[in-house]
Short mmCIF file of C-alpha atoms and ligand atoms in Angstrom, two decimals:
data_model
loop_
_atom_site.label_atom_id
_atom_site.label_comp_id
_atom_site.label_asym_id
_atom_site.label_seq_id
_atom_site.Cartn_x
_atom_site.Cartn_y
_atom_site.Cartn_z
CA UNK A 1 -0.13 -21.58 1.51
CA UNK A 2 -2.17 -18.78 1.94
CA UNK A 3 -4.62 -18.23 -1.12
CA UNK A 4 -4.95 -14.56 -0.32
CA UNK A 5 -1.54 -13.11 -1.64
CA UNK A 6 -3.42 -9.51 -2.97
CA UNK A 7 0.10 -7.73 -3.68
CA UNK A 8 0.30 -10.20 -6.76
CA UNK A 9 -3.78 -9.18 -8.09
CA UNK A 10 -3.32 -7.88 -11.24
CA UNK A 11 0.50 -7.75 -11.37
CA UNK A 12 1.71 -8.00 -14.86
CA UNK A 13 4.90 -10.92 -14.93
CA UNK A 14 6.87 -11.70 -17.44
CA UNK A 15 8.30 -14.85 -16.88
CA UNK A 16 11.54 -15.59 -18.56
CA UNK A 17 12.40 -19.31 -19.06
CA UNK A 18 15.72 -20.54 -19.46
CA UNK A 19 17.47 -23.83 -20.14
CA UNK A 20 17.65 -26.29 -17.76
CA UNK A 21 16.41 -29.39 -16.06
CA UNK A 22 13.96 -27.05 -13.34
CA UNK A 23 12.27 -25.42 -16.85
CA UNK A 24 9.50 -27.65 -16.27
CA UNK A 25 8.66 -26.16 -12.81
CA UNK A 26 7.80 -22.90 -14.74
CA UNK A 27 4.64 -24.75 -15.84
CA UNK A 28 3.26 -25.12 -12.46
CA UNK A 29 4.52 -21.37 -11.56
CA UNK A 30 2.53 -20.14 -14.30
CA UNK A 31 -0.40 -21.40 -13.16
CA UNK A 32 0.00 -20.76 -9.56
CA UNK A 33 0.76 -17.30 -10.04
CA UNK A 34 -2.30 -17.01 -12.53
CA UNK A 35 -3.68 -18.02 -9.10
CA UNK A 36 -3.10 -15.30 -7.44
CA UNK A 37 -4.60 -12.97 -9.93
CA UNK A 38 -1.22 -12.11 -11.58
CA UNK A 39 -1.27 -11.21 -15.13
CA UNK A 40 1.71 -13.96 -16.99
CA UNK A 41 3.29 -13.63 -20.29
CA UNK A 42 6.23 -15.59 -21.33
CA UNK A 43 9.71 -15.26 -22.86
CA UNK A 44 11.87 -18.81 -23.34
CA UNK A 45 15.07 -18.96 -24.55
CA UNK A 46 15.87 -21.52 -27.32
CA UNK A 47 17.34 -24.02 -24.57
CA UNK A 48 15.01 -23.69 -22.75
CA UNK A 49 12.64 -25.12 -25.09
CA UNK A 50 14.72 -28.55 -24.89
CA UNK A 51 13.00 -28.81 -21.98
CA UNK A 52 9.62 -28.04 -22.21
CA UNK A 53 7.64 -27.05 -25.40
CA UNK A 54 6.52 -23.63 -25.63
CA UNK A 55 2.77 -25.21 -26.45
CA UNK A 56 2.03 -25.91 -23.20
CA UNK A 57 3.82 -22.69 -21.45
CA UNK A 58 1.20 -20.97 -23.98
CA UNK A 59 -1.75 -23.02 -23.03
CA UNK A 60 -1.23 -22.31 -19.35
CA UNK A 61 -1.11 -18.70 -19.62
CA UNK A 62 -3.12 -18.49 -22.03
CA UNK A 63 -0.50 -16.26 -24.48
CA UNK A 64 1.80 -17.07 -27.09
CA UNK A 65 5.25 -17.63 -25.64
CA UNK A 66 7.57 -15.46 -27.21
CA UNK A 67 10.72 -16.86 -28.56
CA UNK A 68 12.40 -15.18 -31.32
CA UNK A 69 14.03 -10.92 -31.16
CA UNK A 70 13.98 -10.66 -34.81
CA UNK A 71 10.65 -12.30 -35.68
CA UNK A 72 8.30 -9.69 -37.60
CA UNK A 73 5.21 -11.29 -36.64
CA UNK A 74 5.66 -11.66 -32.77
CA UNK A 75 7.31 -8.13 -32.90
CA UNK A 76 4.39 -6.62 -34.89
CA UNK A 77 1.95 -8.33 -32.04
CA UNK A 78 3.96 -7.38 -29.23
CA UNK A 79 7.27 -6.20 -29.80
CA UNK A 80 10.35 -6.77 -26.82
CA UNK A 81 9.85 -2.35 -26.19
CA UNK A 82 6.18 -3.71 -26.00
CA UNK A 83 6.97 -6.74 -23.29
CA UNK A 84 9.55 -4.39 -21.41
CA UNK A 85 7.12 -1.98 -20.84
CA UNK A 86 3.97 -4.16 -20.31
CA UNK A 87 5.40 -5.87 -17.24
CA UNK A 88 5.50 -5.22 -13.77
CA UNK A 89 7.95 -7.33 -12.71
CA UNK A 90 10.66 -9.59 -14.80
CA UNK A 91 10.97 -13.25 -13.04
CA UNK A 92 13.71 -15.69 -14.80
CA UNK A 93 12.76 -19.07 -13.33
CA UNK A 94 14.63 -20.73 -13.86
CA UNK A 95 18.15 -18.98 -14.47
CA UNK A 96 20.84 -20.88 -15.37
CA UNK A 97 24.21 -20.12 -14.78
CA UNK A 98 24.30 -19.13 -18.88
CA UNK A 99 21.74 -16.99 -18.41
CA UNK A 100 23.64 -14.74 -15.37
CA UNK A 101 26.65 -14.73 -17.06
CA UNK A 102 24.51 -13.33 -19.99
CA UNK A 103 22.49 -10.34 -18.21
CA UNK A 104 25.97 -9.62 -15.90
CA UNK A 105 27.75 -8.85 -18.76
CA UNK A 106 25.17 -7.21 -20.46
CA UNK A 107 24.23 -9.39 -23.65
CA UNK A 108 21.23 -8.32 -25.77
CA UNK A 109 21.62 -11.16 -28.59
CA UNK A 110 17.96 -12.66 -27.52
CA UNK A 111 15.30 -11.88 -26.48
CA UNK A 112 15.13 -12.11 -22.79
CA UNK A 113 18.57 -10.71 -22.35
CA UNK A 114 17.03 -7.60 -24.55
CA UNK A 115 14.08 -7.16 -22.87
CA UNK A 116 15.88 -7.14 -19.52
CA UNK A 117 17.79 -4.29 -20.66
CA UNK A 118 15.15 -2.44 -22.21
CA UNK A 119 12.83 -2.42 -18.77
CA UNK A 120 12.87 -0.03 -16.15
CA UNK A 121 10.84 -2.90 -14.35
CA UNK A 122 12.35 -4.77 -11.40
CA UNK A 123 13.96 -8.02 -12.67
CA UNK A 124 14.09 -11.31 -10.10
CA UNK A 125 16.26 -14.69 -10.95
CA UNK A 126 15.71 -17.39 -9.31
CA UNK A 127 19.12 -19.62 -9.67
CA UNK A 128 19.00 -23.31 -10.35
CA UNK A 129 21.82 -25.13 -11.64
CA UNK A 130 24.69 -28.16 -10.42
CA UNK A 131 26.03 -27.19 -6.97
CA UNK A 132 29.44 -27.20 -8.14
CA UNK A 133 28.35 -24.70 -11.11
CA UNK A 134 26.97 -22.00 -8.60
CA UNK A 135 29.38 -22.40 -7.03
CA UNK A 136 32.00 -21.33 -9.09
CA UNK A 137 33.80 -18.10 -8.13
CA UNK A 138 32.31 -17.19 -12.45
CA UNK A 139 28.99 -17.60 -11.18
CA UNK A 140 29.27 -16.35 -7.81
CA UNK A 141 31.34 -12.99 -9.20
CA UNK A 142 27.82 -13.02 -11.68
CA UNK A 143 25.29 -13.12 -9.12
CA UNK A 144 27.09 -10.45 -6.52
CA UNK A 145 26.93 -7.97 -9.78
CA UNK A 146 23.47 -8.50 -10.57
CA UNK A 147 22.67 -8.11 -6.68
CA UNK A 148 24.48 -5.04 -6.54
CA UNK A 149 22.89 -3.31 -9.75
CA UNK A 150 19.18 -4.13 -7.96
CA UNK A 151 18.26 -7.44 -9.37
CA UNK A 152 16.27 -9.50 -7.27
CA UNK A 153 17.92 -12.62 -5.92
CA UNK A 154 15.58 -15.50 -5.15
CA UNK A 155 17.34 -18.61 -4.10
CA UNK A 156 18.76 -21.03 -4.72
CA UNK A 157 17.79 -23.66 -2.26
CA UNK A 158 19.82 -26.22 -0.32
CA UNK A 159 19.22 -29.97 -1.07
CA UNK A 160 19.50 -32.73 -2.83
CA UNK A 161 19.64 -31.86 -6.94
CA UNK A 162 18.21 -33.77 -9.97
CA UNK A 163 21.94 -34.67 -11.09
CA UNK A 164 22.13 -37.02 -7.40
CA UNK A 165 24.59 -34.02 -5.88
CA UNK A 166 23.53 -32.57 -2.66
CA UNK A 167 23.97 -28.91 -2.05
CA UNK A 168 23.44 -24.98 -3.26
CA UNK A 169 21.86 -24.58 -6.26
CA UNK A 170 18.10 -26.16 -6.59
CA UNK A 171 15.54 -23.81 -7.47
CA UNK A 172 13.66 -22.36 -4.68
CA UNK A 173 10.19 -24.20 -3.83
CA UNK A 174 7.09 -22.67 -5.91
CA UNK A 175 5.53 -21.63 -2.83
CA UNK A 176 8.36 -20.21 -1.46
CA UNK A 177 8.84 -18.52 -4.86
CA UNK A 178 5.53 -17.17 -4.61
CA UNK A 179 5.62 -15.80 -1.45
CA UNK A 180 9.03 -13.85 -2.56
CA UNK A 181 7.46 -12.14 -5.66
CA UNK A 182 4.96 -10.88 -3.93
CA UNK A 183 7.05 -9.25 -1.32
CA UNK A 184 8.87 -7.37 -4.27
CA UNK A 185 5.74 -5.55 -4.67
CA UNK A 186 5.49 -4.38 -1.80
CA UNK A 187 7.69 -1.81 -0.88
CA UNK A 188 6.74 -0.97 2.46
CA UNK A 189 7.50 2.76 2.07
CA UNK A 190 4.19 4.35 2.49
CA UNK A 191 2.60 1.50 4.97
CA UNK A 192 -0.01 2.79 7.27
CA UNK A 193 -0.70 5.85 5.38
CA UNK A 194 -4.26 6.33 3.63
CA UNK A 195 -3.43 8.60 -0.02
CA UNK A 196 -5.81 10.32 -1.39
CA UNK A 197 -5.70 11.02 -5.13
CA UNK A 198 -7.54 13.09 -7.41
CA UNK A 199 -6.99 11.91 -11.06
CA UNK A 200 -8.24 12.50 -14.81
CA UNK A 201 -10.19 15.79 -16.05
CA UNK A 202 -13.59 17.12 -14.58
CA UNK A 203 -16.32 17.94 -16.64
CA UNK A 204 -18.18 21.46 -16.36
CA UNK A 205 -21.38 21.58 -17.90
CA UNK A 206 -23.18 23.97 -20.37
CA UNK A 207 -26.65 22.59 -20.69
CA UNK A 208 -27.58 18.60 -20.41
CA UNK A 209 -25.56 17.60 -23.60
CA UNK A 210 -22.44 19.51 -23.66
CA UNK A 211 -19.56 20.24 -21.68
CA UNK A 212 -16.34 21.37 -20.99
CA UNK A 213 -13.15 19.28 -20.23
CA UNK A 214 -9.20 18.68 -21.03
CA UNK A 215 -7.56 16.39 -22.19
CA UNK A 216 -6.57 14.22 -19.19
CA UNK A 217 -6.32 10.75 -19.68
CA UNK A 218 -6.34 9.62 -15.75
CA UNK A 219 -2.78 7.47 -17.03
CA UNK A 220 -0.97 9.48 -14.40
CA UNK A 221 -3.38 9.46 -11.34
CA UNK A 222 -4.12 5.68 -11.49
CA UNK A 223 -0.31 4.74 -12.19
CA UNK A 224 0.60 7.28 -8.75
CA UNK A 225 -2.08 5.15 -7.34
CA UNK A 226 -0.57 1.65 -8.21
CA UNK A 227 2.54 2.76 -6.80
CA UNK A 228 1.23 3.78 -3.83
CA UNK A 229 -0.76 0.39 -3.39
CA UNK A 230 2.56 -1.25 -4.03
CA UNK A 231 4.53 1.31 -1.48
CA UNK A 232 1.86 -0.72 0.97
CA UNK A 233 -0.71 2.41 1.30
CA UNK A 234 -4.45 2.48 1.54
CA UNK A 235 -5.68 4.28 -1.87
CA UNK A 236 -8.66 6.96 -1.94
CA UNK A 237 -8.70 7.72 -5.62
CA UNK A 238 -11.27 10.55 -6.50
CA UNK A 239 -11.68 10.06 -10.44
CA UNK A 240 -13.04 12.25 -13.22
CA UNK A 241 -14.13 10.45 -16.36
CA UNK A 242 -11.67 8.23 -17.66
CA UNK A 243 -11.25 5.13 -19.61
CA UNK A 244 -9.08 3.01 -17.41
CA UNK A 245 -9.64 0.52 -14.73
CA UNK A 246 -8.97 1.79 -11.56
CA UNK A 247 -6.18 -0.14 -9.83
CA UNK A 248 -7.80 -3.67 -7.69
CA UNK A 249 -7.19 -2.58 -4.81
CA UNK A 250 -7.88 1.49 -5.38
CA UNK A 251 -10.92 3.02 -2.96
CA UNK A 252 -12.61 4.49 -6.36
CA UNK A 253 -14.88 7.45 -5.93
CA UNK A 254 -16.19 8.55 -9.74
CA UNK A 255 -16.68 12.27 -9.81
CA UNK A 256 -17.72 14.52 -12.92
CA UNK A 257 -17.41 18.20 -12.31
CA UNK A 258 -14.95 20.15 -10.07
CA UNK A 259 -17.17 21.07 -7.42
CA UNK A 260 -17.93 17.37 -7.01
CA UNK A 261 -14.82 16.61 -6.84
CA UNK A 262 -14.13 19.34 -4.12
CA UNK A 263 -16.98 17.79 -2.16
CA UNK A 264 -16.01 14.23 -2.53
CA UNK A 265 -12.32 15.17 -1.14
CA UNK A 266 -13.67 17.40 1.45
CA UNK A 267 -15.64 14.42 2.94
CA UNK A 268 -12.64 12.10 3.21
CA UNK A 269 -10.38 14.61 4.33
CA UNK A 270 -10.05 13.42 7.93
CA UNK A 271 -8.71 10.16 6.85
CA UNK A 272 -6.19 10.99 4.39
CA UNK A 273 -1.93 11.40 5.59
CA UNK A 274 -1.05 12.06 2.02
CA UNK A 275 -2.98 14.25 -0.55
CA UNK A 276 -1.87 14.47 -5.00
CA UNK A 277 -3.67 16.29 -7.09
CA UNK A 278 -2.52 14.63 -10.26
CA UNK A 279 -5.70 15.70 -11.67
CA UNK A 280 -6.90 17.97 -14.16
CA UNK A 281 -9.67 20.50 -12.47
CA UNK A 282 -11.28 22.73 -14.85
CA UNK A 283 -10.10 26.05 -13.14
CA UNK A 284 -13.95 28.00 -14.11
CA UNK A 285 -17.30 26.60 -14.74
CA UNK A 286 -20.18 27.94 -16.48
CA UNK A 287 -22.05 30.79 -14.32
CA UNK A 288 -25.13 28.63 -15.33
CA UNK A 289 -25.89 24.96 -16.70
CA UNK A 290 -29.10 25.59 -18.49
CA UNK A 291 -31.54 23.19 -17.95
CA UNK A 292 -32.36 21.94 -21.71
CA UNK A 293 -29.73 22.24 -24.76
CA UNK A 294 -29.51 25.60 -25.80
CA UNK A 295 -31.07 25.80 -29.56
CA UNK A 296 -28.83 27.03 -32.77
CA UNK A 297 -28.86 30.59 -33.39
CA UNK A 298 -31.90 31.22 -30.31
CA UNK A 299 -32.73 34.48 -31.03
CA UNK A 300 -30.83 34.90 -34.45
CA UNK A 301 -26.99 35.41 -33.02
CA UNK A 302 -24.32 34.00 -34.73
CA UNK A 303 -22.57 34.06 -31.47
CA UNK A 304 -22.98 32.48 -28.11
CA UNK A 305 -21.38 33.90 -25.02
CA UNK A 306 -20.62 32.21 -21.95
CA UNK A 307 -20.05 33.30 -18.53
CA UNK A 308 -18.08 31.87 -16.62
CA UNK A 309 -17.27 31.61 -12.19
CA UNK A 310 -14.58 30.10 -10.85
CA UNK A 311 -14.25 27.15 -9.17
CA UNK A 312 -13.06 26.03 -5.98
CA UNK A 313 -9.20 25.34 -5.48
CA UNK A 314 -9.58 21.65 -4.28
CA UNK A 315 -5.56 21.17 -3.60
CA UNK A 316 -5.66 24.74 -2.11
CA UNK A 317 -8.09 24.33 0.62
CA UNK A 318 -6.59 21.04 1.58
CA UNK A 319 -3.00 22.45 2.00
CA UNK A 320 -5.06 25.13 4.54
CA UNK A 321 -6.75 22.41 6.59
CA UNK A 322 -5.96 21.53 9.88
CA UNK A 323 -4.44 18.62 10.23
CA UNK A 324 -2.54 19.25 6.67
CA UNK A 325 -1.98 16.15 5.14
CA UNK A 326 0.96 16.22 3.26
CA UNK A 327 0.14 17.55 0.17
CA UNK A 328 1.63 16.66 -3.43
CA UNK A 329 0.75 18.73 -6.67
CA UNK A 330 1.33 18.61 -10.65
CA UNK A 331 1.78 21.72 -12.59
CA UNK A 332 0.61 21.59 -15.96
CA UNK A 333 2.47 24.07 -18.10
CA UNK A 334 3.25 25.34 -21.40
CA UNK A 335 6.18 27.52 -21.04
CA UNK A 336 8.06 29.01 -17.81
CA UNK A 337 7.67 25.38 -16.44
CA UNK A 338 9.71 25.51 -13.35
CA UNK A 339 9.17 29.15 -12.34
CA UNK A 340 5.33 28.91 -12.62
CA UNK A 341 5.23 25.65 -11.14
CA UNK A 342 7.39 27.22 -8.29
CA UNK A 343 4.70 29.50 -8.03
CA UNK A 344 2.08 27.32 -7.70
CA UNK A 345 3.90 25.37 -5.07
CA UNK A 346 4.52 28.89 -2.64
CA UNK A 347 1.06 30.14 -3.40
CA UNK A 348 -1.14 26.77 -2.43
CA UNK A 349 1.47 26.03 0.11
CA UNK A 350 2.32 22.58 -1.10
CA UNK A 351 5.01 20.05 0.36
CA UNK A 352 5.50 19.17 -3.03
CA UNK A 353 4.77 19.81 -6.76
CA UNK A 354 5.51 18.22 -10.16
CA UNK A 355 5.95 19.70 -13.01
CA UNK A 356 5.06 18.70 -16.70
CA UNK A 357 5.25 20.50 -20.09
CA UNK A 358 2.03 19.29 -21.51
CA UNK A 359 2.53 21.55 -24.66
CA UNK A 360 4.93 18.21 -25.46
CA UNK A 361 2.77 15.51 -27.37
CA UNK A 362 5.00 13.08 -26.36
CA UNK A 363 4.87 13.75 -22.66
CA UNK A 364 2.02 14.88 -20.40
CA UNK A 365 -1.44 14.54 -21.77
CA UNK A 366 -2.69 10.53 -22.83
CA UNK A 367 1.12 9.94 -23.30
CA UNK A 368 1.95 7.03 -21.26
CA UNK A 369 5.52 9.17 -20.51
CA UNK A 370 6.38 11.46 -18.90
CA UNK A 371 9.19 13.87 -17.92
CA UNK A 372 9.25 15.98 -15.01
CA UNK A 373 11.22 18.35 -12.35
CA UNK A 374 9.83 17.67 -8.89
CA UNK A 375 9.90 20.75 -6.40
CA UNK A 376 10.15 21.57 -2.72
CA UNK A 377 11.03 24.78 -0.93
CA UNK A 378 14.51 24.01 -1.04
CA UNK A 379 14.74 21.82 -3.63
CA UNK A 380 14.49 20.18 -6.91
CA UNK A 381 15.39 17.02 -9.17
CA UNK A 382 14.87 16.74 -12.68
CA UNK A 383 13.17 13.28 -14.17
CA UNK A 384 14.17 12.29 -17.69
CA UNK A 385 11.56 10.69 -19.79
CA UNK A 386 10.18 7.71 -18.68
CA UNK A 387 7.30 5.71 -17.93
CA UNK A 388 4.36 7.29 -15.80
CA UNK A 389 4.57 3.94 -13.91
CA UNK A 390 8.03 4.16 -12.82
CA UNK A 391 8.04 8.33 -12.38
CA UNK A 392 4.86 7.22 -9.77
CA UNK A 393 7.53 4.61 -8.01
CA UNK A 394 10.02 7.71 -8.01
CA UNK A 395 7.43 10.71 -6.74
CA UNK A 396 6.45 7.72 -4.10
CA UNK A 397 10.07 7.15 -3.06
CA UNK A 398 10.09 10.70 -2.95
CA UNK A 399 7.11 11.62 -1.45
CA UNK A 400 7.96 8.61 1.65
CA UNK A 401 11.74 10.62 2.29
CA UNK A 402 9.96 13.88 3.17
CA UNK A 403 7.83 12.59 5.40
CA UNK A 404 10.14 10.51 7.43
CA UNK A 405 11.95 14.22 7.56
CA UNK A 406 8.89 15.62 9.29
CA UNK A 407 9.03 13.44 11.97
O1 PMT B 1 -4.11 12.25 -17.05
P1 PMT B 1 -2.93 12.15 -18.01
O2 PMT B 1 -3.37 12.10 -19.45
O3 PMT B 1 -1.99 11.04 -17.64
O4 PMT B 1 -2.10 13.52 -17.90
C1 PMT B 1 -1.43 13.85 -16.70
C2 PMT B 1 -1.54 15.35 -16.38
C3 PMT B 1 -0.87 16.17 -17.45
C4 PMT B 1 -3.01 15.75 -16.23
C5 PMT B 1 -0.81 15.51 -14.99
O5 PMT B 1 0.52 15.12 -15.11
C6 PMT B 1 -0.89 16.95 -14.50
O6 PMT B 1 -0.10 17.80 -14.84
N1 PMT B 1 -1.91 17.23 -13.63
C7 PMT B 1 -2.22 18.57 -13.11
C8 PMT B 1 -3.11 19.29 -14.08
C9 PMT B 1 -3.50 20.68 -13.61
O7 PMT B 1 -4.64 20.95 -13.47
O8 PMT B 1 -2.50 21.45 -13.36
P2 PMT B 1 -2.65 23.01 -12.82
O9 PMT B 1 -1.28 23.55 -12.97
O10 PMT B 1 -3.76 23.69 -13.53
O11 PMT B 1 -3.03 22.85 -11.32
C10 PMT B 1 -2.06 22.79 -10.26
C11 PMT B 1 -2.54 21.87 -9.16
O12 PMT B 1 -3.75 22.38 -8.60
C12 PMT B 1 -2.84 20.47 -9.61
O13 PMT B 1 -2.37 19.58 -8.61
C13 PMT B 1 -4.36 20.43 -9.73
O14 PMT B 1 -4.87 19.10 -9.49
C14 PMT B 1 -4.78 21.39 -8.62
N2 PMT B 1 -6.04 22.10 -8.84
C15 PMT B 1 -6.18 22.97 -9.88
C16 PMT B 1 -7.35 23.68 -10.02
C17 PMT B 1 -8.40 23.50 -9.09
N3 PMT B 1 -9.53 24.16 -9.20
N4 PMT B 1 -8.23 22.63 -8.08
C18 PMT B 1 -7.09 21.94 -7.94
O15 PMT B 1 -6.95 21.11 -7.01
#
């Protein structure tokens, strides 16, 4: 198989293991995934560990294997919130008939049926059971449910099964497994478009040692541009200083100030279909950077005054170039959200702008939520709270509707 899969680089899977004679396959999916660059931590259920001992699912992946909901010490390291939120993707290899009955109905009295509820992930089973068990109108009624609320089906195969029965029900081949996780990643939504993406604060300097900034954390720029990767689009992202990695498979272009910024965009204009300014430009700079750090009380003042010009509207001028890419803004506000943002969005002539209250600690600045409106000229939709990773998979499901109305 091809050893180049790059939508699974980086991916973060939690693997849930469940009981039954295929368990042992998850050992070699483990590893093969690892492979592929994908991140793996791993859930078992108890029966599943009649099959294969958590020791060597840990020594694979190189993680303890969580077992337990209501153990203080694995919930202290990582708790199931923790694992919900920390993956990418849920994959139950194998599920056993048990386990769909389980997550059709709802259960949450262990730990992978919890976790499944808690994430806003997407969640993938891959069936493997008796022939005659799958295909019982129970299980069959199970697995149309799950299908229909958007969990992933992979499988089952057609063959002959470890019990000696022939037919429906063996888990699907690890290659062919492989190949099917990565196409969940990859949406397809935005393929063929380049995105350009200005993230995190800019600094503006005073004299070689200090500086002014925000409080931008770049969460929300590089999680827009993991989402777009995964929508299939070619990333530009134009970064202030942050802490994070940039996504793999992210163009990353590091910028400090605002006018660097500006420049850096300006040059890769022409190739960009789709523009968000998820960053945080300072709005003014100082008139003058001096050129060696200005002294305590120079010339006996007890105060230091600053002038300040203004700096260039980055989203601004690109919403008045020629071609316009489409071109996506956030709104940072403290109060009037939605009317100033509205504003904003007439005023730079944007396709489309999100809004954020970022005088909410919990939301908005380093947070790793968020909760939004998204507006267009004659429209809106509100965004409860939730991840910045899965608001980016909304704003790019979004984002990939208006454009198909342009054309
Ligand atoms: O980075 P995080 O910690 O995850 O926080 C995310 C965030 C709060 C920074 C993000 O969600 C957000 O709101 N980003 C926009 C911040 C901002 O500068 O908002 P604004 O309302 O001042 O600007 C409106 C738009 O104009 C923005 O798209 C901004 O990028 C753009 N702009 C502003 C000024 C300027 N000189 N040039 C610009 O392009």
């Amino acid at each position: 198989m091809d050893n180049t899969l790059l939508t699974l680089r980086n991916r973060r899977i939690l693997l849930g293991v469940t009981g039954g004679i295929a368990a042992y396959k998850a050992a070699e999916l483990t590893r093969r995934l690892q492979d592929q660059g994908a991140k793996i931590r791993i859930i078992m259920t108890r029966s599943a560990t009649e099959f294969i001992t958590p020791l060597t699912l840990q020594a694979l992946s190189t993680n303890p294997v969580h077992l337990d909901l209501l153990n203080p010490d694995t919930e202290s390291a990582m708790g199931h919130i923790e694992l919900a939120r920390w993956a990418d993707l849920i994959l139950i290899v194998p599920a056993s008939a048990n386990f769909l009955a389980r997550l059709a109905s709802g259960h949450s009295d262990d730990l992978l049926t919890t976790v499944c509820l808690a994430a806003e992930c997407p969640v993938a089973v891959a069936p493997a059971m008796n022939q005659a068990m799958w295909a019982k109108p129970a299980t069959q009624a199970n697995q149309k449910l799950l299908v229909s609320r958007g969990v992933h089906l992979l499988g089952p195969d057609h063959g002959i099964q470890a019990c000696g029965d022939t037919g429906a029900g063996r888990l699907l081949e690890i290659d062919r497994l492989i190949l099917a996780t990565s196409e969940l990643f990859d949406s397809g939504e935005l393929t063929g478009k380049t995105v350009m993406i200005t993230a995190g604060p800019t600094r503006e300097a005073i004299d070689p040692v200090r500086y002014i900034s925000n409080h931008s954390s770049g969460k929300q720029g590089y999680a827009l541009a993991q989402a777009a990767l995964d929508a299939g689009a070619r990333v530009i992202l134009i970064s202030g200083p942050t802490q994070l990695a940039a996504p793999d498979r992210a163009e990353l272009v590091s910028v400090v100030s605002a006018q660097d910024m500006h420049d850096n965009v300006q040059s890769r204009l022409s190739e960009t279909d789709i523009f968000v300014g998820v960053a945080a430009v300072a709005d003014y700079r100082p008139k003058l950077a001096q050129n060696q750090k200005i002294k305590k009380n120079a010339a006996n003042k007890r105060t230091l005054t600053l002038e300040f010009v203004e700096n260039p509207d980055i989203i601004a001028e690109v919403a008045d170039s020629v071609p316009k890419p489409f071109t996506v803004g956030f709104a940072a506000e403290t109060e009037n959200i939605e009317a100033y943002a509205r504003k904003k969005l007439i005023e730079k002539k944007l396709d489309l702008i999100i809004a954020n209250n970022v005088a909410n600690a919990q939301i908005g600045f380093n947070s790793d939520l968020n909760e939004t409106t998204i507006l267009w000229q004659e429209g809106k939709v509100n965004m409860p709270t939730m991840s910045k990773r899965a608001l980016s998979e909304k704003i790019v499901t979004i984002i990939s509707q208006h454009i198909k109305q342009r054309i």
